Short mmCIF file of C-alpha atoms and ligand atoms in Angstrom, two decimals:
data_model
loop_
_atom_site.label_atom_id
_atom_site.label_comp_id
_atom_site.label_asym_id
_atom_site.label_seq_id
_atom_site.Cartn_x
_atom_site.Cartn_y
_atom_site.Cartn_z
CA UNK A 1 20.65 -29.90 -34.80
CA UNK A 2 18.37 -26.75 -35.17
CA UNK A 3 19.62 -24.11 -37.84
CA UNK A 4 20.33 -21.99 -34.93
CA UNK A 5 22.99 -24.52 -33.90
CA UNK A 6 25.06 -24.00 -37.19
CA UNK A 7 28.56 -23.17 -36.32
CA UNK A 8 30.61 -20.73 -38.48
CA UNK A 9 33.74 -22.11 -36.91
CA UNK A 10 33.72 -25.68 -36.22
CA UNK A 11 37.06 -26.93 -36.21
CA UNK A 12 39.04 -23.48 -35.61
CA UNK A 13 40.47 -23.52 -32.21
CA UNK A 14 38.12 -21.31 -29.91
CA UNK A 15 39.28 -18.32 -27.99
CA UNK A 16 36.34 -18.56 -25.45
CA UNK A 17 33.12 -20.45 -24.25
CA UNK A 18 31.01 -18.68 -22.88
CA UNK A 19 28.21 -21.06 -20.68
CA UNK A 20 24.98 -19.44 -20.47
CA UNK A 21 23.00 -17.10 -22.66
CA UNK A 22 21.18 -14.69 -20.20
CA UNK A 23 22.30 -11.21 -20.45
CA UNK A 24 25.57 -11.44 -18.79
CA UNK A 25 26.70 -14.38 -21.61
CA UNK A 26 25.32 -12.10 -24.15
CA UNK A 27 26.97 -9.65 -23.08
CA UNK A 28 30.35 -10.96 -22.79
CA UNK A 29 30.28 -12.85 -25.77
CA UNK A 30 29.27 -9.81 -27.69
CA UNK A 31 32.02 -7.60 -26.26
CA UNK A 32 34.96 -10.37 -26.80
CA UNK A 33 33.89 -11.39 -30.43
CA UNK A 34 34.36 -7.24 -30.72
CA UNK A 35 37.32 -7.73 -29.67
CA UNK A 36 38.07 -10.49 -32.66
CA UNK A 37 37.95 -12.86 -30.54
CA UNK A 38 36.52 -16.48 -31.72
CA UNK A 39 33.89 -17.52 -29.68
CA UNK A 40 31.19 -19.98 -28.66
CA UNK A 41 27.90 -19.19 -26.82
CA UNK A 42 26.56 -22.08 -25.62
CA UNK A 43 22.55 -22.27 -23.87
CA UNK A 44 20.59 -24.84 -23.26
CA UNK A 45 16.85 -23.26 -23.93
CA UNK A 46 15.62 -22.81 -27.20
CA UNK A 47 15.98 -18.81 -27.18
CA UNK A 48 18.61 -16.57 -25.35
CA UNK A 49 18.04 -14.13 -22.51
CA UNK A 50 18.30 -15.99 -19.81
CA UNK A 51 15.35 -15.12 -17.21
CA UNK A 52 14.36 -12.18 -18.84
CA UNK A 53 12.32 -14.13 -21.45
CA UNK A 54 9.46 -15.67 -22.53
CA UNK A 55 7.62 -19.03 -23.27
CA UNK A 56 5.64 -19.83 -26.10
CA UNK A 57 1.76 -19.68 -25.18
CA UNK A 58 0.77 -23.24 -26.47
CA UNK A 59 -2.51 -21.73 -27.80
CA UNK A 60 -1.96 -19.17 -29.39
CA UNK A 61 1.36 -19.69 -30.49
CA UNK A 62 2.75 -16.11 -28.80
CA UNK A 63 5.65 -14.97 -26.66
CA UNK A 64 4.70 -14.51 -23.34
CA UNK A 65 7.05 -13.33 -21.04
CA UNK A 66 7.91 -15.63 -17.98
CA UNK A 67 7.35 -12.46 -15.97
CA UNK A 68 7.20 -8.24 -16.81
CA UNK A 69 10.68 -6.80 -16.70
CA UNK A 70 11.30 -3.18 -16.14
CA UNK A 71 14.51 -0.74 -15.73
CA UNK A 72 15.44 2.71 -14.95
CA UNK A 73 16.95 5.01 -17.23
CA UNK A 74 20.40 5.22 -15.00
CA UNK A 75 20.78 1.88 -16.08
CA UNK A 76 23.38 2.62 -18.60
CA UNK A 77 25.27 0.05 -19.42
CA UNK A 78 21.85 -1.95 -20.13
CA UNK A 79 20.97 0.90 -22.58
CA UNK A 80 24.49 0.14 -23.90
CA UNK A 81 23.78 -3.05 -25.16
CA UNK A 82 20.28 -2.03 -26.29
CA UNK A 83 22.55 0.64 -28.45
CA UNK A 84 24.75 -2.53 -29.26
CA UNK A 85 22.23 -4.55 -30.71
CA UNK A 86 20.02 -1.62 -32.55
CA UNK A 87 17.24 -2.10 -30.10
CA UNK A 88 17.39 0.75 -27.81
CA UNK A 89 13.86 2.42 -29.47
CA UNK A 90 12.13 -1.38 -28.47
CA UNK A 91 12.45 0.11 -24.77
CA UNK A 92 10.01 2.51 -23.71
CA UNK A 93 10.67 5.33 -21.18
CA UNK A 94 8.27 6.66 -19.22
CA UNK A 95 8.87 10.29 -17.30
CA UNK A 96 6.82 9.82 -14.72
CA UNK A 97 6.07 6.91 -12.27
CA UNK A 98 2.30 6.30 -11.35
CA UNK A 99 0.88 4.86 -8.05
CA UNK A 100 -2.52 4.28 -6.82
CA UNK A 101 -3.46 3.54 -3.14
CA UNK A 102 -5.99 1.74 -1.02
CA UNK A 103 -8.52 4.54 -1.91
CA UNK A 104 -7.98 4.22 -5.54
CA UNK A 105 -6.17 8.36 -5.19
CA UNK A 106 -3.59 8.43 -7.87
CA UNK A 107 0.02 9.96 -7.47
CA UNK A 108 2.86 10.25 -9.61
CA UNK A 109 6.80 11.35 -8.93
CA UNK A 110 7.45 13.41 -12.22
CA UNK A 111 10.71 15.66 -12.80
CA UNK A 112 10.39 19.52 -12.92
CA UNK A 113 12.29 22.77 -13.84
CA UNK A 114 14.06 22.40 -10.91
CA UNK A 115 17.43 20.95 -11.10
CA UNK A 116 18.35 17.62 -9.64
CA UNK A 117 18.47 16.23 -6.75
CA UNK A 118 15.30 18.55 -6.19
CA UNK A 119 13.85 17.76 -9.67
CA UNK A 120 11.04 15.29 -8.35
CA UNK A 121 10.13 17.54 -5.27
CA UNK A 122 7.32 19.27 -6.59
CA UNK A 123 5.78 15.87 -7.69
CA UNK A 124 6.48 14.75 -4.06
CA UNK A 125 4.86 17.57 -1.93
CA UNK A 126 1.72 16.51 -4.25
CA UNK A 127 1.89 12.89 -3.74
CA UNK A 128 -1.74 12.24 -2.26
CA UNK A 129 -1.02 8.97 -0.74
CA UNK A 130 1.22 10.58 1.83
CA UNK A 131 0.58 13.10 4.57
CA UNK A 132 2.95 16.03 5.80
CA UNK A 133 4.52 14.12 8.74
CA UNK A 134 5.12 11.14 6.18
CA UNK A 135 6.69 13.69 3.75
CA UNK A 136 8.93 15.72 6.34
CA UNK A 137 10.05 12.12 7.60
CA UNK A 138 11.37 11.30 3.44
CA UNK A 139 12.38 15.31 3.51
CA UNK A 140 14.77 14.38 6.32
CA UNK A 141 15.93 11.21 5.22
CA UNK A 142 16.53 12.21 1.64
CA UNK A 143 19.01 14.50 2.89
CA UNK A 144 20.86 12.06 4.78
CA UNK A 145 20.97 10.28 2.02
CA UNK A 146 22.34 12.96 -0.05
CA UNK A 147 25.02 12.74 2.30
CA UNK A 148 25.79 9.72 2.74
CA UNK A 149 28.65 8.94 0.75
CA UNK A 150 29.72 5.09 0.31
CA UNK A 151 31.05 3.60 3.57
CA UNK A 152 30.86 -0.39 5.09
CA UNK A 153 28.83 0.12 8.05
CA UNK A 154 25.99 0.48 4.94
CA UNK A 155 26.84 -2.63 4.21
CA UNK A 156 26.54 -4.42 7.25
CA UNK A 157 22.74 -1.98 7.94
CA UNK A 158 19.63 -3.03 7.05
CA UNK A 159 17.46 -0.03 5.40
CA UNK A 160 14.71 -1.02 7.71
CA UNK A 161 17.27 -0.39 10.68
CA UNK A 162 17.53 2.88 8.90
CA UNK A 163 14.12 3.33 8.52
CA UNK A 164 13.54 3.12 12.58
CA UNK A 165 17.01 5.66 12.47
CA UNK A 166 15.60 8.09 10.77
CA UNK A 167 12.57 7.84 12.25
CA UNK A 168 10.38 7.12 9.40
CA UNK A 169 6.51 7.16 9.53
CA UNK A 170 4.64 4.00 8.93
CA UNK A 171 2.37 4.96 5.64
CA UNK A 172 5.88 6.46 4.32
CA UNK A 173 7.41 3.12 4.55
CA UNK A 174 4.35 1.42 3.19
CA UNK A 175 3.59 4.29 0.68
CA UNK A 176 7.16 5.28 -0.99
CA UNK A 177 9.67 3.76 0.51
CA UNK A 178 8.89 -0.16 0.33
CA UNK A 179 7.18 0.14 -3.02
CA UNK A 180 9.90 1.79 -4.68
CA UNK A 181 12.96 -0.81 -2.94
CA UNK A 182 11.30 -4.12 -3.16
CA UNK A 183 10.40 -3.71 -6.93
CA UNK A 184 13.89 -2.78 -7.62
CA UNK A 185 15.94 -4.78 -5.14
CA UNK A 186 13.65 -8.10 -4.77
CA UNK A 187 13.69 -8.24 -1.56
CA UNK A 188 12.07 -6.74 1.51
CA UNK A 189 13.29 -4.13 3.65
CA UNK A 190 14.85 -5.66 6.54
CA UNK A 191 16.93 -7.81 4.32
CA UNK A 192 18.48 -4.94 1.93
CA UNK A 193 21.23 -3.30 2.69
CA UNK A 194 21.76 0.33 2.80
CA UNK A 195 24.69 0.04 0.35
CA UNK A 196 22.01 -1.06 -2.05
CA UNK A 197 19.02 0.47 -0.77
CA UNK A 198 21.25 3.88 -1.07
CA UNK A 199 21.92 3.32 -4.24
CA UNK A 200 18.40 2.78 -5.77
CA UNK A 201 17.63 6.01 -4.36
CA UNK A 202 20.86 8.02 -5.29
CA UNK A 203 21.29 6.94 -8.69
CA UNK A 204 17.17 6.82 -9.92
CA UNK A 205 15.83 9.81 -7.94
CA UNK A 206 18.54 12.09 -7.07
CA UNK A 207 22.24 12.11 -9.04
CA UNK A 208 20.38 12.83 -12.18
CA UNK A 209 17.32 14.29 -14.20
CA UNK A 210 15.86 11.16 -15.86
CA UNK A 211 17.45 8.46 -13.92
CA UNK A 212 14.13 7.47 -12.27
CA UNK A 213 12.17 7.44 -15.60
CA UNK A 214 11.01 3.77 -15.90
CA UNK A 215 11.49 1.84 -19.01
CA UNK A 216 9.77 -1.14 -20.31
CA UNK A 217 10.23 -3.44 -23.00
CA UNK A 218 7.78 -2.66 -25.87
CA UNK A 219 7.61 -6.11 -27.16
CA UNK A 220 8.28 -9.33 -25.57
CA UNK A 221 11.26 -10.05 -23.70
CA UNK A 222 12.24 -13.06 -25.92
CA UNK A 223 11.71 -10.88 -29.30
CA UNK A 224 13.53 -8.30 -27.61
CA UNK A 225 17.14 -9.94 -26.63
CA UNK A 226 16.74 -13.26 -28.80
CA UNK A 227 17.07 -12.71 -32.99
CA UNK A 228 18.92 -9.16 -32.26
CA UNK A 229 21.52 -10.73 -29.93
CA UNK A 230 21.86 -13.89 -32.43
CA UNK A 231 22.21 -11.64 -35.03
CA UNK A 232 24.83 -9.22 -33.44
CA UNK A 233 26.79 -12.02 -32.26
CA UNK A 234 26.87 -14.04 -36.06
CA UNK A 235 27.68 -10.47 -37.25
CA UNK A 236 31.27 -10.65 -35.11
CA UNK A 237 32.39 -13.74 -36.08
CA UNK A 238 30.32 -15.37 -32.91
CA UNK A 239 29.00 -19.56 -32.76
CA UNK A 240 25.69 -19.73 -30.56
CA UNK A 241 23.90 -22.74 -29.95
CA UNK A 242 20.73 -23.13 -28.35
CA UNK A 243 19.07 -26.04 -26.87
CA UNK A 244 22.97 -26.66 -25.86
CA UNK A 245 22.99 -28.39 -22.13
CA UNK A 246 26.04 -28.76 -20.37
CA UNK A 247 26.64 -31.15 -17.77
CA UNK A 248 29.88 -30.55 -16.42
CA UNK A 249 32.36 -28.24 -16.43
CA UNK A 250 35.93 -30.61 -16.58
CA UNK A 251 39.07 -29.58 -14.42
CA UNK A 252 42.38 -30.73 -14.77
CA UNK A 253 45.62 -29.38 -13.01
CA UNK A 254 43.65 -26.52 -11.40
CA UNK A 255 42.60 -25.42 -15.20
CA UNK A 256 39.21 -26.37 -17.26
CA UNK A 257 40.07 -29.06 -19.66
CA UNK A 258 36.65 -28.52 -21.32
CA UNK A 259 32.58 -28.34 -21.17
CA UNK A 260 30.90 -31.58 -21.34
CA UNK A 261 28.07 -31.51 -23.03
CA UNK A 262 24.41 -33.24 -22.63
CA UNK A 263 25.32 -35.06 -25.40
CA UNK A 264 28.62 -36.43 -24.78
CA UNK A 265 30.70 -33.86 -26.51
CA UNK A 266 33.63 -32.16 -25.36
CA UNK A 267 33.91 -28.30 -25.72
CA UNK A 268 37.53 -27.09 -25.80
CA UNK A 269 38.93 -23.52 -25.73
CA UNK A 270 41.35 -21.80 -24.58
CA UNK A 271 39.38 -19.70 -21.84
CA UNK A 272 35.93 -20.01 -20.18
CA UNK A 273 33.65 -17.79 -19.39
CA UNK A 274 30.43 -18.89 -16.64
CA UNK A 275 27.50 -16.92 -17.09
CA UNK A 276 25.33 -19.22 -15.25
CA UNK A 277 23.99 -18.84 -11.92
CA UNK A 278 25.97 -19.68 -8.72
CA UNK A 279 24.28 -22.80 -7.96
CA UNK A 280 24.10 -24.26 -11.25
CA UNK A 281 28.00 -23.49 -11.81
CA UNK A 282 28.93 -25.01 -8.26
CA UNK A 283 26.92 -28.50 -9.77
CA UNK A 284 28.75 -28.22 -12.66
CA UNK A 285 32.10 -27.77 -11.36
CA UNK A 286 33.65 -31.48 -10.19
CA UNK A 287 32.87 -31.24 -6.12
CA UNK A 288 37.04 -31.60 -5.34
CA UNK A 289 37.09 -28.28 -6.87
CA UNK A 290 34.59 -26.76 -4.91
CA UNK A 291 34.64 -28.02 -1.54
CA UNK A 292 36.77 -26.59 1.17
CA UNK A 293 37.83 -23.50 -0.99
CA UNK A 294 36.52 -20.45 1.11
CA UNK A 295 35.93 -18.62 -2.73
CA UNK A 296 33.25 -21.17 -3.75
CA UNK A 297 32.09 -21.57 -0.36
CA UNK A 298 31.07 -17.70 0.13
CA UNK A 299 29.62 -17.91 -4.20
CA UNK A 300 27.31 -21.10 -2.09
CA UNK A 301 26.22 -18.63 0.58
CA UNK A 302 24.09 -16.24 -1.43
CA UNK A 303 20.79 -16.40 -0.79
CA UNK A 304 17.89 -16.41 -3.84
CA UNK A 305 14.59 -14.34 -4.02
CA UNK A 306 11.35 -15.75 -5.91
CA UNK A 307 10.00 -13.27 -8.05
CA UNK A 308 5.60 -14.04 -8.65
CA UNK A 309 4.25 -13.06 -12.08
CA UNK A 310 0.55 -13.34 -12.85
CA UNK A 311 -1.25 -12.52 -16.64
CA UNK A 312 -4.47 -12.08 -16.88
CA UNK A 313 -5.88 -11.53 -20.36
CA UNK A 314 -9.78 -10.36 -20.15
CA UNK A 315 -12.75 -10.02 -22.50
CA UNK A 316 -13.09 -6.37 -22.93
CA UNK A 317 -10.56 -3.21 -22.86
CA UNK A 318 -9.80 -2.04 -19.59
CA UNK A 319 -8.24 1.69 -19.07
CA UNK A 320 -5.35 1.34 -17.12
CA UNK A 321 -1.74 3.60 -17.22
CA UNK A 322 1.29 1.26 -18.98
CA UNK A 323 2.80 0.94 -15.47
CA UNK A 324 0.80 1.81 -12.39
CA UNK A 325 2.42 0.83 -8.93
CA UNK A 326 -0.52 -0.58 -6.19
CA UNK A 327 0.01 0.42 -2.73
CA UNK A 328 -1.37 -1.34 0.36
CA UNK A 329 -2.27 -4.11 -1.95
CA UNK A 330 -1.18 -7.73 -2.33
CA UNK A 331 -0.22 -7.17 -5.92
CA UNK A 332 2.32 -4.53 -6.90
CA UNK A 333 2.80 -3.26 -10.20
CA UNK A 334 -0.19 -3.50 -13.06
CA UNK A 335 1.42 -3.70 -16.40
CA UNK A 336 -0.86 -3.08 -19.47
CA UNK A 337 0.41 -5.06 -22.29
CA UNK A 338 -1.58 -4.33 -24.80
CA UNK A 339 -0.38 -0.29 -23.94
CA UNK A 340 2.80 -1.66 -23.91
CA UNK A 341 2.84 -3.11 -27.35
CA UNK A 342 1.12 -0.19 -29.11
CA UNK A 343 -2.02 -2.27 -29.59
CA UNK A 344 -5.46 -0.22 -30.40
CA UNK A 345 -7.36 0.50 -27.19
CA UNK A 346 -10.53 -1.28 -27.67
CA UNK A 347 -8.66 -4.52 -28.26
CA UNK A 348 -9.10 -6.80 -25.29
CA UNK A 349 -7.02 -6.08 -21.83
CA UNK A 350 -4.06 -7.89 -21.69
CA UNK A 351 -2.89 -7.57 -17.79
CA UNK A 352 0.65 -8.13 -15.92
CA UNK A 353 1.07 -8.21 -12.40
CA UNK A 354 4.37 -8.83 -10.74
CA UNK A 355 5.12 -9.47 -6.86
CA UNK A 356 8.68 -9.01 -5.55
CA UNK A 357 9.88 -11.38 -2.81
CA UNK A 358 6.92 -13.35 -3.14
CA UNK A 359 7.96 -16.56 -0.47
CA UNK A 360 4.76 -15.87 1.13
CA UNK A 361 3.02 -16.95 -2.27
CA UNK A 362 4.95 -20.63 -2.46
CA UNK A 363 2.51 -22.42 -0.75
CA UNK A 364 -0.93 -20.59 -2.53
CA UNK A 365 -2.22 -22.31 -5.52
CA UNK A 366 -2.30 -21.14 -8.91
CA UNK A 367 -6.85 -20.46 -8.27
CA UNK A 368 -5.76 -18.54 -5.20
CA UNK A 369 -3.34 -16.52 -6.54
CA UNK A 370 -5.05 -15.63 -9.87
CA UNK A 371 -8.30 -14.95 -7.36
CA UNK A 372 -5.95 -12.01 -5.49
CA UNK A 373 -4.79 -10.80 -8.76
CA UNK A 374 -8.82 -10.22 -9.83
CA UNK A 375 -9.19 -8.79 -6.84
CA UNK A 376 -6.60 -6.38 -6.42
CA UNK A 377 -7.05 -5.18 -10.08
CA UNK A 378 -10.99 -4.89 -10.26
CA UNK A 379 -10.36 -2.68 -6.81
CA UNK A 380 -7.97 -0.47 -8.37
CA UNK A 381 -9.12 -0.65 -11.83
CA UNK A 382 -12.81 -0.08 -11.37
CA UNK A 383 -13.79 -1.43 -15.45
CA UNK A 384 -12.29 -4.43 -14.64
CA UNK A 385 -15.63 -5.31 -12.62
CA UNK A 386 -17.31 -5.21 -16.05
CA UNK A 387 -14.81 -7.20 -17.75
CA UNK A 388 -14.24 -11.14 -18.14
CA UNK A 389 -11.34 -13.17 -17.18
CA UNK A 390 -10.67 -15.68 -20.40
CA UNK A 391 -7.73 -16.84 -19.53
CA UNK A 392 -4.64 -16.55 -16.81
CA UNK A 393 -1.17 -17.38 -15.86
CA UNK A 394 0.78 -17.67 -13.00
CA UNK A 395 4.69 -18.31 -13.26
CA UNK A 396 6.49 -18.28 -9.66
CA UNK A 397 10.67 -18.28 -9.77
CA UNK A 398 11.86 -19.49 -7.05
CA UNK A 399 14.96 -18.30 -7.19
CA UNK A 400 14.88 -15.14 -9.45
CA UNK A 401 17.43 -12.97 -8.06
CA UNK A 402 19.61 -13.04 -5.31
CA UNK A 403 19.23 -11.40 -2.25
CA UNK A 404 20.94 -7.87 -1.49
CA UNK A 405 20.91 -8.40 2.37
CA UNK A 406 23.73 -6.67 4.73
CA UNK A 407 27.37 -8.22 4.12
CA UNK A 408 26.09 -10.16 1.03
CA UNK A 409 28.37 -7.40 -1.18
CA UNK A 410 31.87 -9.31 0.59
CA UNK A 411 30.26 -13.07 -0.62
CA UNK A 412 29.68 -11.82 -4.58
CA UNK A 413 33.25 -12.41 -6.72
CA UNK A 414 34.42 -10.34 -9.35
CA UNK A 415 35.67 -12.01 -12.41
CA UNK A 416 38.78 -13.82 -11.29
CA UNK A 417 38.38 -17.12 -10.16
CA UNK A 418 40.75 -19.88 -8.53
CA UNK A 419 40.95 -21.65 -11.67
CA UNK A 420 43.01 -20.10 -14.35
CA UNK A 421 41.46 -20.13 -17.18
CA UNK A 422 37.57 -19.64 -15.82
CA UNK A 423 36.39 -16.11 -15.54
CA UNK A 424 33.28 -15.39 -14.03
CA UNK A 425 30.15 -13.12 -15.09
CA UNK A 426 26.26 -13.17 -14.17
CA UNK A 427 24.16 -10.34 -12.28
CA UNK A 428 24.67 -12.46 -8.57
CA UNK A 429 28.69 -11.58 -9.17
CA UNK A 430 30.37 -7.99 -7.49
CA UNK A 431 28.77 -5.90 -10.41
CA UNK A 432 28.24 -3.14 -7.15
CA UNK A 433 24.19 -3.33 -8.65
CA UNK A 434 21.50 -4.99 -7.10
CA UNK A 435 20.33 -8.66 -9.51
CA UNK A 436 19.14 -6.59 -11.98
CA UNK A 437 19.47 -6.66 -15.82
CA UNK A 438 21.96 -3.94 -15.74
CA UNK A 439 23.99 -5.97 -13.07
CA UNK A 440 23.81 -9.01 -15.49
CA UNK A 441 25.27 -7.13 -18.35
CA UNK A 442 28.02 -4.61 -16.29
CA UNK A 443 29.44 -8.46 -15.18
CA UNK A 444 29.42 -9.11 -18.91
CA UNK A 445 31.85 -6.08 -19.02
CA UNK A 446 33.64 -6.83 -15.90
CA UNK A 447 34.17 -10.41 -17.73
CA UNK A 448 35.08 -9.04 -20.91
CA UNK A 449 37.45 -6.69 -19.55
CA UNK A 450 39.43 -8.93 -17.49
CA UNK A 451 39.74 -11.86 -19.70
CA UNK A 452 41.00 -8.77 -22.58
CA UNK A 453 43.57 -7.54 -20.15
CA UNK A 454 44.86 -10.60 -19.21
CA UNK A 455 45.49 -11.25 -23.30
CA UNK A 456 47.01 -8.05 -23.20
CA UNK A 457 44.19 -7.12 -25.87
CA UNK A 458 42.85 -3.36 -25.34
CA UNK A 459 39.62 -3.73 -22.94
CA UNK A 460 36.72 -2.20 -24.40
CA UNK A 461 35.82 1.29 -23.05
CA UNK A 462 33.51 1.82 -19.46
CA UNK A 463 29.96 3.07 -20.29
CA UNK A 464 29.53 6.23 -18.89
CA UNK A 465 27.11 7.21 -16.32
CA UNK A 466 24.41 9.75 -16.47
CA UNK A 467 25.76 13.05 -16.56
CA UNK A 468 25.21 14.61 -12.78
CA UNK A 469 24.19 18.53 -13.05
CA UNK A 470 26.24 21.11 -10.76
CA UNK A 471 24.28 20.81 -7.98
CA UNK A 472 23.46 17.07 -7.99
CA UNK A 473 27.76 17.23 -7.83
CA UNK A 474 28.37 19.62 -4.99
CA UNK A 475 25.41 17.66 -2.79
CA UNK A 476 26.11 14.07 -3.29
CA UNK A 477 29.82 14.07 -4.64
CA UNK A 478 31.09 12.58 -8.29
CA UNK A 479 31.61 8.94 -7.27
CA UNK A 480 30.59 6.49 -10.56
CA UNK A 481 31.10 3.58 -10.41
CA UNK A 482 32.84 0.64 -13.06
CA UNK A 483 31.53 -2.76 -12.95
CA UNK A 484 33.17 -5.57 -10.46
CA UNK A 485 36.40 -4.48 -10.51
C1 FAD B 501 10.27 -13.14 -12.44
C2 FAD B 501 11.67 -12.34 -12.71
C3 FAD B 501 11.84 -10.99 -12.71
C4 FAD B 501 12.79 -9.80 -13.10
N1 FAD B 501 12.47 -8.65 -13.10
C5 FAD B 501 13.39 -8.06 -13.20
C6 FAD B 501 13.24 -6.58 -13.65
O1 FAD B 501 12.22 -5.87 -13.58
N2 FAD B 501 14.19 -5.70 -13.94
C7 FAD B 501 15.60 -6.03 -13.88
O2 FAD B 501 16.38 -5.26 -14.15
N3 FAD B 501 16.01 -7.33 -13.33
C8 FAD B 501 15.09 -8.38 -13.31
N4 FAD B 501 15.48 -9.57 -13.25
C9 FAD B 501 15.97 -9.89 -12.96
C10 FAD B 501 16.86 -10.50 -14.29
O3 FAD B 501 15.93 -11.31 -14.91
C11 FAD B 501 17.96 -11.24 -14.45
O4 FAD B 501 18.97 -10.40 -13.38
C12 FAD B 501 19.06 -10.97 -15.49
O5 FAD B 501 18.47 -11.41 -16.61
C13 FAD B 501 20.22 -12.34 -14.72
O6 FAD B 501 20.90 -12.42 -16.27
P1 FAD B 501 22.32 -13.18 -15.73
O7 FAD B 501 22.58 -13.60 -17.68
O8 FAD B 501 23.21 -13.69 -15.22
O9 FAD B 501 21.64 -14.99 -15.97
P2 FAD B 501 20.61 -15.66 -16.64
O10 FAD B 501 19.35 -14.72 -16.97
O11 FAD B 501 20.30 -16.84 -15.47
O12 FAD B 501 21.22 -16.47 -17.28
C14 FAD B 501 21.93 -18.01 -17.17
C15 FAD B 501 21.77 -18.68 -18.73
O13 FAD B 501 22.06 -20.34 -18.48
C16 FAD B 501 21.61 -20.84 -18.36
N5 FAD B 501 21.99 -22.27 -18.33
C17 FAD B 501 21.45 -22.61 -17.17
N6 FAD B 501 22.27 -23.96 -17.29
C18 FAD B 501 22.62 -24.26 -18.02
C19 FAD B 501 23.31 -25.56 -18.93
N7 FAD B 501 23.54 -26.82 -17.69
N8 FAD B 501 23.47 -25.66 -19.89
C20 FAD B 501 23.72 -24.25 -20.65
N9 FAD B 501 23.01 -23.35 -20.25
C21 FAD B 501 22.79 -23.43 -19.05
C22 FAD B 501 20.01 -20.51 -18.82
O14 FAD B 501 19.31 -21.29 -19.31
C23 FAD B 501 20.24 -19.07 -18.53
O15 FAD B 501 19.52 -18.65 -20.42
C24 FAD B 501 13.89 -10.53 -12.65
C25 FAD B 501 14.06 -11.79 -12.90
C26 FAD B 501 13.47 -12.68 -12.68
C27 FAD B 501 13.45 -14.22 -12.57
#
């Protein structure tokens, strides 16, 4: 057994066993352990972090992210978890979002002296990728966004349809709305509900001064999450088992009676939390529990969307901002890993590219994908033409996130399940957020709050949203949301 699997609590009765050591599982386990419960976290991979993790590069032994992850300052539950783990400084936030269009013209969105929701307006007026008519159409739509209060129609209508209704120009969609929304929601505008699209723009760009600040880990994702989470969980007396694969959740009399491990062991606890992806959970539960049950059928009806990540290593340094959105290209974002990790500027470049909702790449060969990535990098960053590509890696996640499509929120369950002692977490549950790291941590809060309330114990406090200024409160309203309750 790996030393990481040594148990602190072997033999003592467990209050809660948590299946899945992604961010939802980590957050749930930490909150329950902080509240004094005896918890066990089971994760099949050698490292914690789940989809927000890294693989070991066989050649160099380095941790390389499966796919670059980014966040926004308005993701306050994620920031709270980082703080609890003592790693809040390991996310670098940038106060401007940078874009380059097909002509090589750079634009940026940044704040100004103006109060929110108008703070980014001056940079928007200077945004060189957009013409006057594009900006006027976006301005009109922004006024509607400010006025929009949560309403049922928003969950039924796609944002693409809303673009038509609000007469958005073609270029405003291709050079502004789409790049922001597709990367934030991992879906095409035709399949993003207005609820999710509005949330991104209201929370990130309108409600607060810093909500849109883009944050990127300053180290590989596995190093960000694995060791700090292990340390914090163990400090609170939690047991963590990596390389612990669950083969079934066993059910008796409407309750989970144990977690069957791949090695045959049966792990028993008073309560169980699933922090697994929905399709995995459905496979691990007995078929007789999930068939003909509206609750589980709804969960099974949630669609997933792929993401493509491409890593390129060059023989020379290449000037590139830490994070740059590529407009009107096939790759959507390029990240300069060296700059993000604080490496000297004269080191050979290591660039990571991302394509969200990458369905059209499913049938392409690795070589074709690398060629597309290289062409886009060379077009956007002229110095790249003088550098030789020495190595590459392509990571395609077929089920990276759930689709934030119209109607999806009605399918997403809260933490309560029909099984009396099974609680749900996971970014796919009803968090009010798209399928993101923030959503995963929110789901962990919701699960922990639900279980602790059920046990009659004090629940962890809700995390504050970023403070809205006077004008933003007046124009956008005060509404805030608590996770998944
Ligand atoms: C390629 C990609 C790019 C992304 N980019 C971003 C981004 O830029 N920003 C952002 O906010 N979000 C991004 N996301 C989404 C984000 O990573 C997820 O929403 C979040 O990490 C989900 O966390 P989770 O804990 O709910 O689920 P998961 O991370 O999936 O955790 C579930 C865990 O269960 C474990 N498990 C599965 N089966 C078993 C089993 N049988 N036994 C034991 N353990 C098991 C898994 O190994 C995993 O660790 C991205 C996702 C992907 C895939």
